[in-house]
JSON list of C-alpha atoms in Angstrom, two decimals:
[
{"chain": "A", "resi": 10, "resn": "MET", "atom": "CA", "xyz": [-12.63, 260.23, 115.41]},
{"chain": "A", "resi": 11, "resn": "MET", "atom": "CA", "xyz": [-10.51, 257.85, 113.49]},
{"chain": "A", "resi": 12, "resn": "LYS", "atom": "CA", "xyz": [-12.54, 255.01, 115.00]},
{"chain": "A", "resi": 13, "resn": "LYS", "atom": "CA", "xyz": [-15.74, 256.43, 113.60]},
{"chain": "A", "resi": 14, "resn": "PHE", "atom": "CA", "xyz": [-14.23, 256.96, 110.25]},
{"chain": "A", "resi": 15, "resn": "LEU", "atom": "CA", "xyz": [-12.95, 253.29, 110.09]},
{"chain": "A", "resi": 16, "resn": "ILE", "atom": "CA", "xyz": [-16.33, 252.02, 111.20]},
{"chain": "A", "resi": 17, "resn": "SER", "atom": "CA", "xyz": [-18.07, 254.21, 108.49]},
{"chain": "A", "resi": 18, "resn": "ILE", "atom": "CA", "xyz": [-15.74, 252.93, 105.87]},
{"chain": "A", "resi": 19, "resn": "THR", "atom": "CA", "xyz": [-16.27, 249.33, 107.00]},
{"chain": "A", "resi": 20, "resn": "VAL", "atom": "CA", "xyz": [-20.03, 249.72, 106.90]},
{"chain": "A", "resi": 21, "resn": "LEU", "atom": "CA", "xyz": [-19.82, 251.28, 103.41]},
{"chain": "A", "resi": 22, "resn": "LEU", "atom": "CA", "xyz": [-17.63, 248.43, 102.13]},
{"chain": "A", "resi": 23, "resn": "ILE", "atom": "CA", "xyz": [-20.04, 245.80, 103.49]},
{"chain": "A", "resi": 24, "resn": "PHE", "atom": "CA", "xyz": [-22.92, 247.70, 101.93]},
{"chain": "A", "resi": 25, "resn": "PHE", "atom": "CA", "xyz": [-21.31, 247.93, 98.53]},
{"chain": "A", "resi": 26, "resn": "SER", "atom": "CA", "xyz": [-19.99, 244.41, 98.54]},
{"chain": "A", "resi": 27, "resn": "THR", "atom": "CA", "xyz": [-23.36, 242.90, 99.19]},
{"chain": "A", "resi": 28, "resn": "ALA", "atom": "CA", "xyz": [-24.99, 245.17, 96.59]},
{"chain": "A", "resi": 29, "resn": "CYS", "atom": "CA", "xyz": [-22.57, 243.97, 93.96]},
{"chain": "A", "resi": 30, "resn": "LYS", "atom": "CA", "xyz": [-23.32, 240.37, 94.97]},
{"chain": "A", "resi": 31, "resn": "SER", "atom": "CA", "xyz": [-27.03, 240.83, 94.45]},
{"chain": "A", "resi": 32, "resn": "VAL", "atom": "CA", "xyz": [-26.22, 242.23, 90.91]},
{"chain": "A", "resi": 33, "resn": "ASP", "atom": "CA", "xyz": [-23.94, 239.22, 90.25]},
{"chain": "A", "resi": 34, "resn": "LEU", "atom": "CA", "xyz": [-26.74, 236.89, 91.34]},
{"chain": "A", "resi": 35, "resn": "ALA", "atom": "CA", "xyz": [-29.11, 238.44, 88.71]},
{"chain": "A", "resi": 36, "resn": "LYS", "atom": "CA", "xyz": [-26.49, 237.61, 86.06]},
{"chain": "A", "resi": 37, "resn": "ALA", "atom": "CA", "xyz": [-25.48, 234.18, 87.50]},
{"chain": "A", "resi": 38, "resn": "PRO", "atom": "CA", "xyz": [-25.87, 231.17, 85.34]},
{"chain": "A", "resi": 39, "resn": "VAL", "atom": "CA", "xyz": [-28.72, 228.84, 85.99]},
{"chain": "A", "resi": 40, "resn": "THR", "atom": "CA", "xyz": [-29.43, 225.09, 85.73]},
{"chain": "A", "resi": 41, "resn": "LEU", "atom": "CA", "xyz": [-32.00, 224.71, 82.85]},
{"chain": "A", "resi": 42, "resn": "ASN", "atom": "CA", "xyz": [-34.43, 221.84, 83.29]},
{"chain": "A", "resi": 43, "resn": "GLY", "atom": "CA", "xyz": [-36.61, 220.60, 80.44]},
{"chain": "A", "resi": 44, "resn": "MET", "atom": "CA", "xyz": [-38.82, 217.90, 78.96]},
{"chain": "A", "resi": 45, "resn": "ILE", "atom": "CA", "xyz": [-39.00, 216.62, 75.45]},
{"chain": "A", "resi": 46, "resn": "TYR", "atom": "CA", "xyz": [-42.13, 214.96, 74.18]},
{"chain": "A", "resi": 47, "resn": "ASP", "atom": "CA", "xyz": [-43.25, 213.72, 70.69]},
{"chain": "A", "resi": 48, "resn": "ASN", "atom": "CA", "xyz": [-46.43, 214.46, 68.80]},
{"chain": "A", "resi": 49, "resn": "GLN", "atom": "CA", "xyz": [-48.16, 211.75, 70.78]},
{"chain": "A", "resi": 50, "resn": "ASN", "atom": "CA", "xyz": [-47.10, 213.14, 74.19]},
{"chain": "A", "resi": 51, "resn": "LYS", "atom": "CA", "xyz": [-44.64, 210.31, 74.76]},
{"chain": "A", "resi": 52, "resn": "PRO", "atom": "CA", "xyz": [-41.20, 211.14, 76.26]},
{"chain": "A", "resi": 53, "resn": "VAL", "atom": "CA", "xyz": [-38.42, 211.24, 73.77]},
{"chain": "A", "resi": 54, "resn": "VAL", "atom": "CA", "xyz": [-35.27, 209.29, 74.90]},
{"chain": "A", "resi": 55, "resn": "ASN", "atom": "CA", "xyz": [-31.69, 210.22, 73.84]},
{"chain": "A", "resi": 56, "resn": "TYR", "atom": "CA", "xyz": [-32.60, 213.36, 72.11]},
{"chain": "A", "resi": 57, "resn": "THR", "atom": "CA", "xyz": [-29.75, 215.75, 72.00]},
{"chain": "A", "resi": 58, "resn": "ILE", "atom": "CA", "xyz": [-30.49, 219.32, 73.12]},
{"chain": "A", "resi": 59, "resn": "CYS", "atom": "CA", "xyz": [-27.99, 222.20, 72.71]},
{"chain": "A", "resi": 60, "resn": "VAL", "atom": "CA", "xyz": [-28.13, 225.78, 73.88]},
{"chain": "A", "resi": 61, "resn": "ASP", "atom": "CA", "xyz": [-26.16, 228.11, 71.48]},
{"chain": "A", "resi": 62, "resn": "GLY", "atom": "CA", "xyz": [-24.34, 224.93, 70.31]},
{"chain": "A", "resi": 63, "resn": "VAL", "atom": "CA", "xyz": [-22.26, 225.17, 73.47]},
{"chain": "A", "resi": 64, "resn": "TYR", "atom": "CA", "xyz": [-24.26, 223.59, 76.30]},
{"chain": "A", "resi": 65, "resn": "CYS", "atom": "CA", "xyz": [-25.49, 220.06, 75.21]},
{"chain": "A", "resi": 66, "resn": "CYS", "atom": "CA", "xyz": [-26.94, 217.06, 76.85]},
{"chain": "A", "resi": 67, "resn": "GLN", "atom": "CA", "xyz": [-29.33, 214.11, 76.01]},
{"chain": "A", "resi": 68, "resn": "SER", "atom": "CA", "xyz": [-32.76, 213.44, 77.33]},
{"chain": "A", "resi": 69, "resn": "ASP", "atom": "CA", "xyz": [-33.21, 210.64, 79.75]},
{"chain": "A", "resi": 70, "resn": "ILE", "atom": "CA", "xyz": [-35.80, 207.68, 79.62]},
{"chain": "A", "resi": 71, "resn": "SER", "atom": "CA", "xyz": [-38.49, 210.19, 80.85]},
{"chain": "A", "resi": 72, "resn": "GLY", "atom": "CA", "xyz": [-37.68, 212.79, 78.24]},
{"chain": "A", "resi": 73, "resn": "ARG", "atom": "CA", "xyz": [-36.03, 215.00, 80.88]},
{"chain": "A", "resi": 74, "resn": "PHE", "atom": "CA", "xyz": [-32.80, 216.89, 80.39]},
{"chain": "A", "resi": 75, "resn": "VAL", "atom": "CA", "xyz": [-30.69, 219.14, 82.65]},
{"chain": "A", "resi": 76, "resn": "LEU", "atom": "CA", "xyz": [-28.10, 221.68, 81.45]},
{"chain": "A", "resi": 77, "resn": "LYS", "atom": "CA", "xyz": [-25.94, 223.37, 84.05]},
{"chain": "A", "resi": 78, "resn": "ASP", "atom": "CA", "xyz": [-24.40, 226.83, 84.12]},
{"chain": "A", "resi": 79, "resn": "VAL", "atom": "CA", "xyz": [-26.48, 228.31, 81.25]},
{"chain": "A", "resi": 80, "resn": "PRO", "atom": "CA", "xyz": [-26.25, 232.18, 81.29]},
{"chain": "A", "resi": 81, "resn": "LYS", "atom": "CA", "xyz": [-29.57, 233.97, 81.55]},
{"chain": "A", "resi": 82, "resn": "GLY", "atom": "CA", "xyz": [-30.79, 235.74, 78.40]},
{"chain": "A", "resi": 83, "resn": "GLU", "atom": "CA", "xyz": [-31.89, 234.92, 74.80]},
{"chain": "A", "resi": 84, "resn": "HIS", "atom": "CA", "xyz": [-30.56, 231.63, 73.44]},
{"chain": "A", "resi": 85, "resn": "VAL", "atom": "CA", "xyz": [-30.95, 229.38, 70.29]},
{"chain": "A", "resi": 86, "resn": "ILE", "atom": "CA", "xyz": [-32.07, 225.98, 71.25]},
{"chain": "A", "resi": 87, "resn": "THR", "atom": "CA", "xyz": [-31.27, 223.16, 68.74]},
{"chain": "A", "resi": 88, "resn": "GLY", "atom": "CA", "xyz": [-32.04, 219.46, 68.98]},
{"chain": "A", "resi": 89, "resn": "TYR", "atom": "CA", "xyz": [-31.74, 216.26, 67.08]},
{"chain": "A", "resi": 90, "resn": "GLY", "atom": "CA", "xyz": [-32.40, 212.55, 67.59]},
{"chain": "A", "resi": 91, "resn": "ASP", "atom": "CA", "xyz": [-32.81, 209.36, 65.71]},
{"chain": "A", "resi": 92, "resn": "ARG", "atom": "CA", "xyz": [-36.26, 209.01, 64.06]},
{"chain": "A", "resi": 93, "resn": "TYR", "atom": "CA", "xyz": [-37.19, 212.59, 65.12]},
{"chain": "A", "resi": 94, "resn": "LEU", "atom": "CA", "xyz": [-37.06, 215.81, 63.31]},
{"chain": "A", "resi": 95, "resn": "ASN", "atom": "CA", "xyz": [-34.55, 218.43, 64.24]},
{"chain": "A", "resi": 96, "resn": "ILE", "atom": "CA", "xyz": [-35.62, 221.58, 66.06]},
{"chain": "A", "resi": 97, "resn": "LYS", "atom": "CA", "xyz": [-34.26, 225.13, 66.19]},
{"chain": "A", "resi": 98, "resn": "GLU", "atom": "CA", "xyz": [-35.99, 227.79, 68.27]},
{"chain": "A", "resi": 99, "resn": "THR", "atom": "CA", "xyz": [-35.15, 230.91, 70.23]},
{"chain": "A", "resi": 100, "resn": "THR", "atom": "CA", "xyz": [-36.08, 231.15, 73.84]},
{"chain": "A", "resi": 101, "resn": "VAL", "atom": "CA", "xyz": [-35.30, 233.44, 76.80]},
{"chain": "A", "resi": 102, "resn": "ILE", "atom": "CA", "xyz": [-33.80, 231.83, 79.94]},
{"chain": "A", "resi": 103, "resn": "TYR", "atom": "CA", "xyz": [-34.69, 234.09, 82.84]},
{"chain": "A", "resi": 104, "resn": "ASP", "atom": "CA", "xyz": [-35.11, 232.07, 85.91]},
{"chain": "A", "resi": 105, "resn": "LYS", "atom": "CA", "xyz": [-33.56, 229.03, 87.69]},
{"chain": "A", "resi": 106, "resn": "ALA", "atom": "CA", "xyz": [-37.09, 227.62, 88.17]},
{"chain": "A", "resi": 107, "resn": "GLN", "atom": "CA", "xyz": [-37.90, 227.75, 84.47]},
{"chain": "A", "resi": 108, "resn": "ILE", "atom": "CA", "xyz": [-38.66, 224.49, 82.79]},
{"chain": "A", "resi": 109, "resn": "LEU", "atom": "CA", "xyz": [-38.45, 224.26, 79.00]},
{"chain": "A", "resi": 110, "resn": "TYR", "atom": "CA", "xyz": [-41.04, 221.98, 77.32]},
{"chain": "A", "resi": 111, "resn": "ILE", "atom": "CA", "xyz": [-40.09, 220.89, 73.78]},
{"chain": "A", "resi": 112, "resn": "ARG", "atom": "CA", "xyz": [-42.33, 219.00, 71.43]},
{"chain": "A", "resi": 113, "resn": "VAL", "atom": "CA", "xyz": [-40.72, 217.20, 68.48]},
{"chain": "A", "resi": 114, "resn": "LEU", "atom": "CA", "xyz": [-42.32, 215.42, 65.49]},
{"chain": "A", "resi": 115, "resn": "THR", "atom": "CA", "xyz": [-41.37, 211.82, 64.68]},
{"chain": "A", "resi": 116, "resn": "VAL", "atom": "CA", "xyz": [-40.27, 211.11, 61.15]},
{"chain": "A", "resi": 117, "resn": "GLU", "atom": "CA", "xyz": [-43.21, 208.71, 60.91]},
{"chain": "A", "resi": 118, "resn": "ALA", "atom": "CA", "xyz": [-45.68, 211.59, 61.65]},
{"chain": "A", "resi": 119, "resn": "LYS", "atom": "CA", "xyz": [-44.04, 213.66, 58.92]},
{"chain": "A", "resi": 120, "resn": "LEU", "atom": "CA", "xyz": [-44.21, 210.75, 56.50]},
{"chain": "A", "resi": 121, "resn": "ASN", "atom": "CA", "xyz": [-47.86, 210.36, 57.30]},
{"chain": "A", "resi": 122, "resn": "GLU", "atom": "CA", "xyz": [-48.38, 214.02, 56.63]},
{"chain": "A", "resi": 123, "resn": "ALA", "atom": "CA", "xyz": [-46.55, 213.77, 53.26]},
{"chain": "A", "resi": 124, "resn": "PHE", "atom": "CA", "xyz": [-48.76, 210.72, 52.39]},
{"chain": "A", "resi": 125, "resn": "MET", "atom": "CA", "xyz": [-51.95, 212.70, 53.24]},
{"chain": "A", "resi": 126, "resn": "TYR", "atom": "CA", "xyz": [-50.79, 215.59, 50.98]},
{"chain": "A", "resi": 127, "resn": "LEU", "atom": "CA", "xyz": [-49.86, 213.12, 48.22]},
{"chain": "A", "resi": 128, "resn": "GLU", "atom": "CA", "xyz": [-53.26, 211.48, 48.37]},
{"chain": "A", "resi": 129, "resn": "GLN", "atom": "CA", "xyz": [-54.87, 214.86, 47.94]},
{"chain": "A", "resi": 130, "resn": "SER", "atom": "CA", "xyz": [-52.44, 215.84, 45.07]},
{"chain": "A", "resi": 131, "resn": "PHE", "atom": "CA", "xyz": [-50.89, 218.65, 47.11]},
{"chain": "A", "resi": 132, "resn": "PHE", "atom": "CA", "xyz": [-47.48, 217.76, 45.70]},
{"chain": "A", "resi": 133, "resn": "GLU", "atom": "CA", "xyz": [-45.72, 220.89, 46.82]},
{"chain": "A", "resi": 134, "resn": "LYS", "atom": "CA", "xyz": [-46.80, 220.47, 50.44]},
{"chain": "A", "resi": 135, "resn": "ALA", "atom": "CA", "xyz": [-45.87, 216.73, 50.25]},
{"chain": "A", "resi": 136, "resn": "GLU", "atom": "CA", "xyz": [-42.52, 217.59, 48.91]},
{"chain": "A", "resi": 137, "resn": "GLU", "atom": "CA", "xyz": [-41.96, 220.17, 51.69]},
{"chain": "A", "resi": 138, "resn": "SER", "atom": "CA", "xyz": [-42.77, 217.57, 54.38]},
{"chain": "A", "resi": 139, "resn": "VAL", "atom": "CA", "xyz": [-40.37, 215.07, 52.86]},
{"chain": "A", "resi": 140, "resn": "ARG", "atom": "CA", "xyz": [-37.57, 217.72, 52.53]},
{"chain": "A", "resi": 141, "resn": "GLU", "atom": "CA", "xyz": [-37.87, 218.37, 56.40]},
{"chain": "A", "resi": 142, "resn": "ILE", "atom": "CA", "xyz": [-37.13, 214.71, 56.94]},
{"chain": "A", "resi": 143, "resn": "LEU", "atom": "CA", "xyz": [-34.27, 214.69, 54.51]},
{"chain": "A", "resi": 144, "resn": "LEU", "atom": "CA", "xyz": [-32.71, 217.72, 56.16]},
{"chain": "A", "resi": 145, "resn": "CYS", "atom": "CA", "xyz": [-32.49, 215.55, 59.31]},
{"chain": "A", "resi": 146, "resn": "ASP", "atom": "CA", "xyz": [-31.55, 212.30, 57.66]},
{"chain": "A", "resi": 147, "resn": "GLU", "atom": "CA", "xyz": [-30.59, 212.49, 54.00]},
{"chain": "A", "resi": 148, "resn": "ASP", "atom": "CA", "xyz": [-30.32, 208.75, 53.81]},
{"chain": "A", "resi": 149, "resn": "ASN", "atom": "CA", "xyz": [-33.81, 208.08, 54.92]},
{"chain": "A", "resi": 150, "resn": "THR", "atom": "CA", "xyz": [-35.05, 205.50, 52.32]},
{"chain": "A", "resi": 151, "resn": "GLU", "atom": "CA", "xyz": [-38.69, 206.08, 53.16]},
{"chain": "A", "resi": 152, "resn": "ALA", "atom": "CA", "xyz": [-38.37, 209.81, 52.55]},
{"chain": "A", "resi": 153, "resn": "LEU", "atom": "CA", "xyz": [-36.51, 209.09, 49.28]},
{"chain": "A", "resi": 154, "resn": "PHE", "atom": "CA", "xyz": [-39.24, 206.69, 48.23]},
{"chain": "A", "resi": 155, "resn": "PHE", "atom": "CA", "xyz": [-41.85, 209.31, 48.85]},
{"chain": "A", "resi": 156, "resn": "MET", "atom": "CA", "xyz": [-39.89, 211.98, 47.02]},
{"chain": "A", "resi": 157, "resn": "THR", "atom": "CA", "xyz": [-39.55, 209.57, 44.06]},
{"chain": "A", "resi": 158, "resn": "VAL", "atom": "CA", "xyz": [-43.36, 209.04, 44.05]},
{"chain": "A", "resi": 159, "resn": "ILE", "atom": "CA", "xyz": [-44.00, 212.78, 44.25]},
{"chain": "A", "resi": 160, "resn": "LYS", "atom": "CA", "xyz": [-41.73, 213.56, 41.36]},
{"chain": "A", "resi": 161, "resn": "TYR", "atom": "CA", "xyz": [-43.40, 210.83, 39.34]},
{"chain": "A", "resi": 162, "resn": "GLN", "atom": "CA", "xyz": [-46.91, 212.03, 40.15]},
{"chain": "A", "resi": 163, "resn": "GLU", "atom": "CA", "xyz": [-45.89, 215.57, 39.08]},
{"chain": "A", "resi": 164, "resn": "GLY", "atom": "CA", "xyz": [-44.72, 214.27, 35.77]},
{"chain": "A", "resi": 165, "resn": "ARG", "atom": "CA", "xyz": [-41.02, 214.82, 36.58]},
{"chain": "A", "resi": 166, "resn": "ILE", "atom": "CA", "xyz": [-39.94, 211.43, 35.27]},
{"chain": "A", "resi": 167, "resn": "GLU", "atom": "CA", "xyz": [-36.16, 212.18, 34.93]},
{"chain": "A", "resi": 168, "resn": "GLU", "atom": "CA", "xyz": [-35.97, 213.39, 38.53]},
{"chain": "A", "resi": 169, "resn": "SER", "atom": "CA", "xyz": [-37.85, 210.46, 39.76]},
{"chain": "A", "resi": 170, "resn": "LEU", "atom": "CA", "xyz": [-35.45, 208.11, 37.88]},
{"chain": "A", "resi": 171, "resn": "LEU", "atom": "CA", "xyz": [-32.54, 209.85, 39.46]},
{"chain": "A", "resi": 172, "resn": "LEU", "atom": "CA", "xyz": [-34.06, 209.45, 42.91]},
{"chain": "A", "resi": 173, "resn": "LEU", "atom": "CA", "xyz": [-34.71, 205.80, 42.13]},
{"chain": "A", "resi": 174, "resn": "GLU", "atom": "CA", "xyz": [-31.11, 205.32, 41.37]},
{"chain": "A", "resi": 175, "resn": "GLN", "atom": "CA", "xyz": [-30.22, 206.87, 44.74]},
{"chain": "A", "resi": 176, "resn": "LEU", "atom": "CA", "xyz": [-32.60, 204.43, 46.37]},
{"chain": "A", "resi": 177, "resn": "ARG", "atom": "CA", "xyz": [-30.95, 201.53, 44.50]},
{"chain": "A", "resi": 178, "resn": "GLN", "atom": "CA", "xyz": [-27.57, 202.56, 46.11]},
{"chain": "A", "resi": 179, "resn": "LYS", "atom": "CA", "xyz": [-29.02, 202.45, 49.62]},
{"chain": "A", "resi": 180, "resn": "LYS", "atom": "CA", "xyz": [-28.74, 199.35, 51.76]},
{"chain": "A", "resi": 181, "resn": "GLU", "atom": "CA", "xyz": [-32.53, 199.24, 52.48]},
{"chain": "A", "resi": 182, "resn": "GLY", "atom": "CA", "xyz": [-33.62, 200.86, 49.21]},
{"chain": "A", "resi": 183, "resn": "GLY", "atom": "CA", "xyz": [-33.96, 197.68, 47.21]},
{"chain": "A", "resi": 184, "resn": "LYS", "atom": "CA", "xyz": [-37.39, 196.90, 48.59]},
{"chain": "A", "resi": 185, "resn": "TYR", "atom": "CA", "xyz": [-38.70, 200.08, 47.03]},
{"chain": "A", "resi": 186, "resn": "VAL", "atom": "CA", "xyz": [-36.86, 199.99, 43.69]},
{"chain": "A", "resi": 187, "resn": "ASN", "atom": "CA", "xyz": [-38.28, 197.02, 41.66]},
{"chain": "A", "resi": 188, "resn": "GLY", "atom": "CA", "xyz": [-41.94, 197.94, 41.62]},
{"chain": "A", "resi": 189, "resn": "LEU", "atom": "CA", "xyz": [-41.30, 201.64, 41.21]},
{"chain": "A", "resi": 190, "resn": "GLU", "atom": "CA", "xyz": [-38.80, 201.18, 38.37]},
{"chain": "A", "resi": 191, "resn": "LYS", "atom": "CA", "xyz": [-41.42, 199.18, 36.37]},
{"chain": "A", "resi": 192, "resn": "ILE", "atom": "CA", "xyz": [-44.08, 201.76, 36.89]},
{"chain": "A", "resi": 193, "resn": "ILE", "atom": "CA", "xyz": [-41.81, 204.87, 36.00]},
{"chain": "A", "resi": 194, "resn": "THR", "atom": "CA", "xyz": [-40.16, 203.33, 32.99]},
{"chain": "A", "resi": 195, "resn": "GLU", "atom": "CA", "xyz": [-43.43, 202.18, 31.43]},
{"chain": "A", "resi": 196, "resn": "ASN", "atom": "CA", "xyz": [-44.39, 205.80, 31.10]}
]
């Protein structure tokens, strides 16, 4: 009788311990694989990706990245890289086979967008495009140049002169200053 009791207890323990393991596997962290491409479908190299600001890595020469031990569930994905706009998006990580595809815009593409808006006199949209760049790189001389032109085109001369002074202080800003200064101060 005691032998049957011990066998029953052993079987129950085995059953419950394996049941707990399957629940643990459902919650087990996964390795997250992903790829980062730009607006022209080219791989983005050395772009930093972070999950919840904790798990971070950089993309390789093929735009691929691997993050190990990421818990399943909803997460905030952020990213940044030289000459690319920052990203921030929410995603759900639910499977170890999941691959995250991320598209990022180049600063050049955003500047082209701003130029297009500026040509069409959509100053507010042009300014919004330039602000996105300046959020990523406040020292971007091309973006400061565009912002100076936008302010001037809107008739905000004092603001454009202040931006012009900021440009003058920048290492690469000199090439933009001389011609702009003459145009702005004549008005």
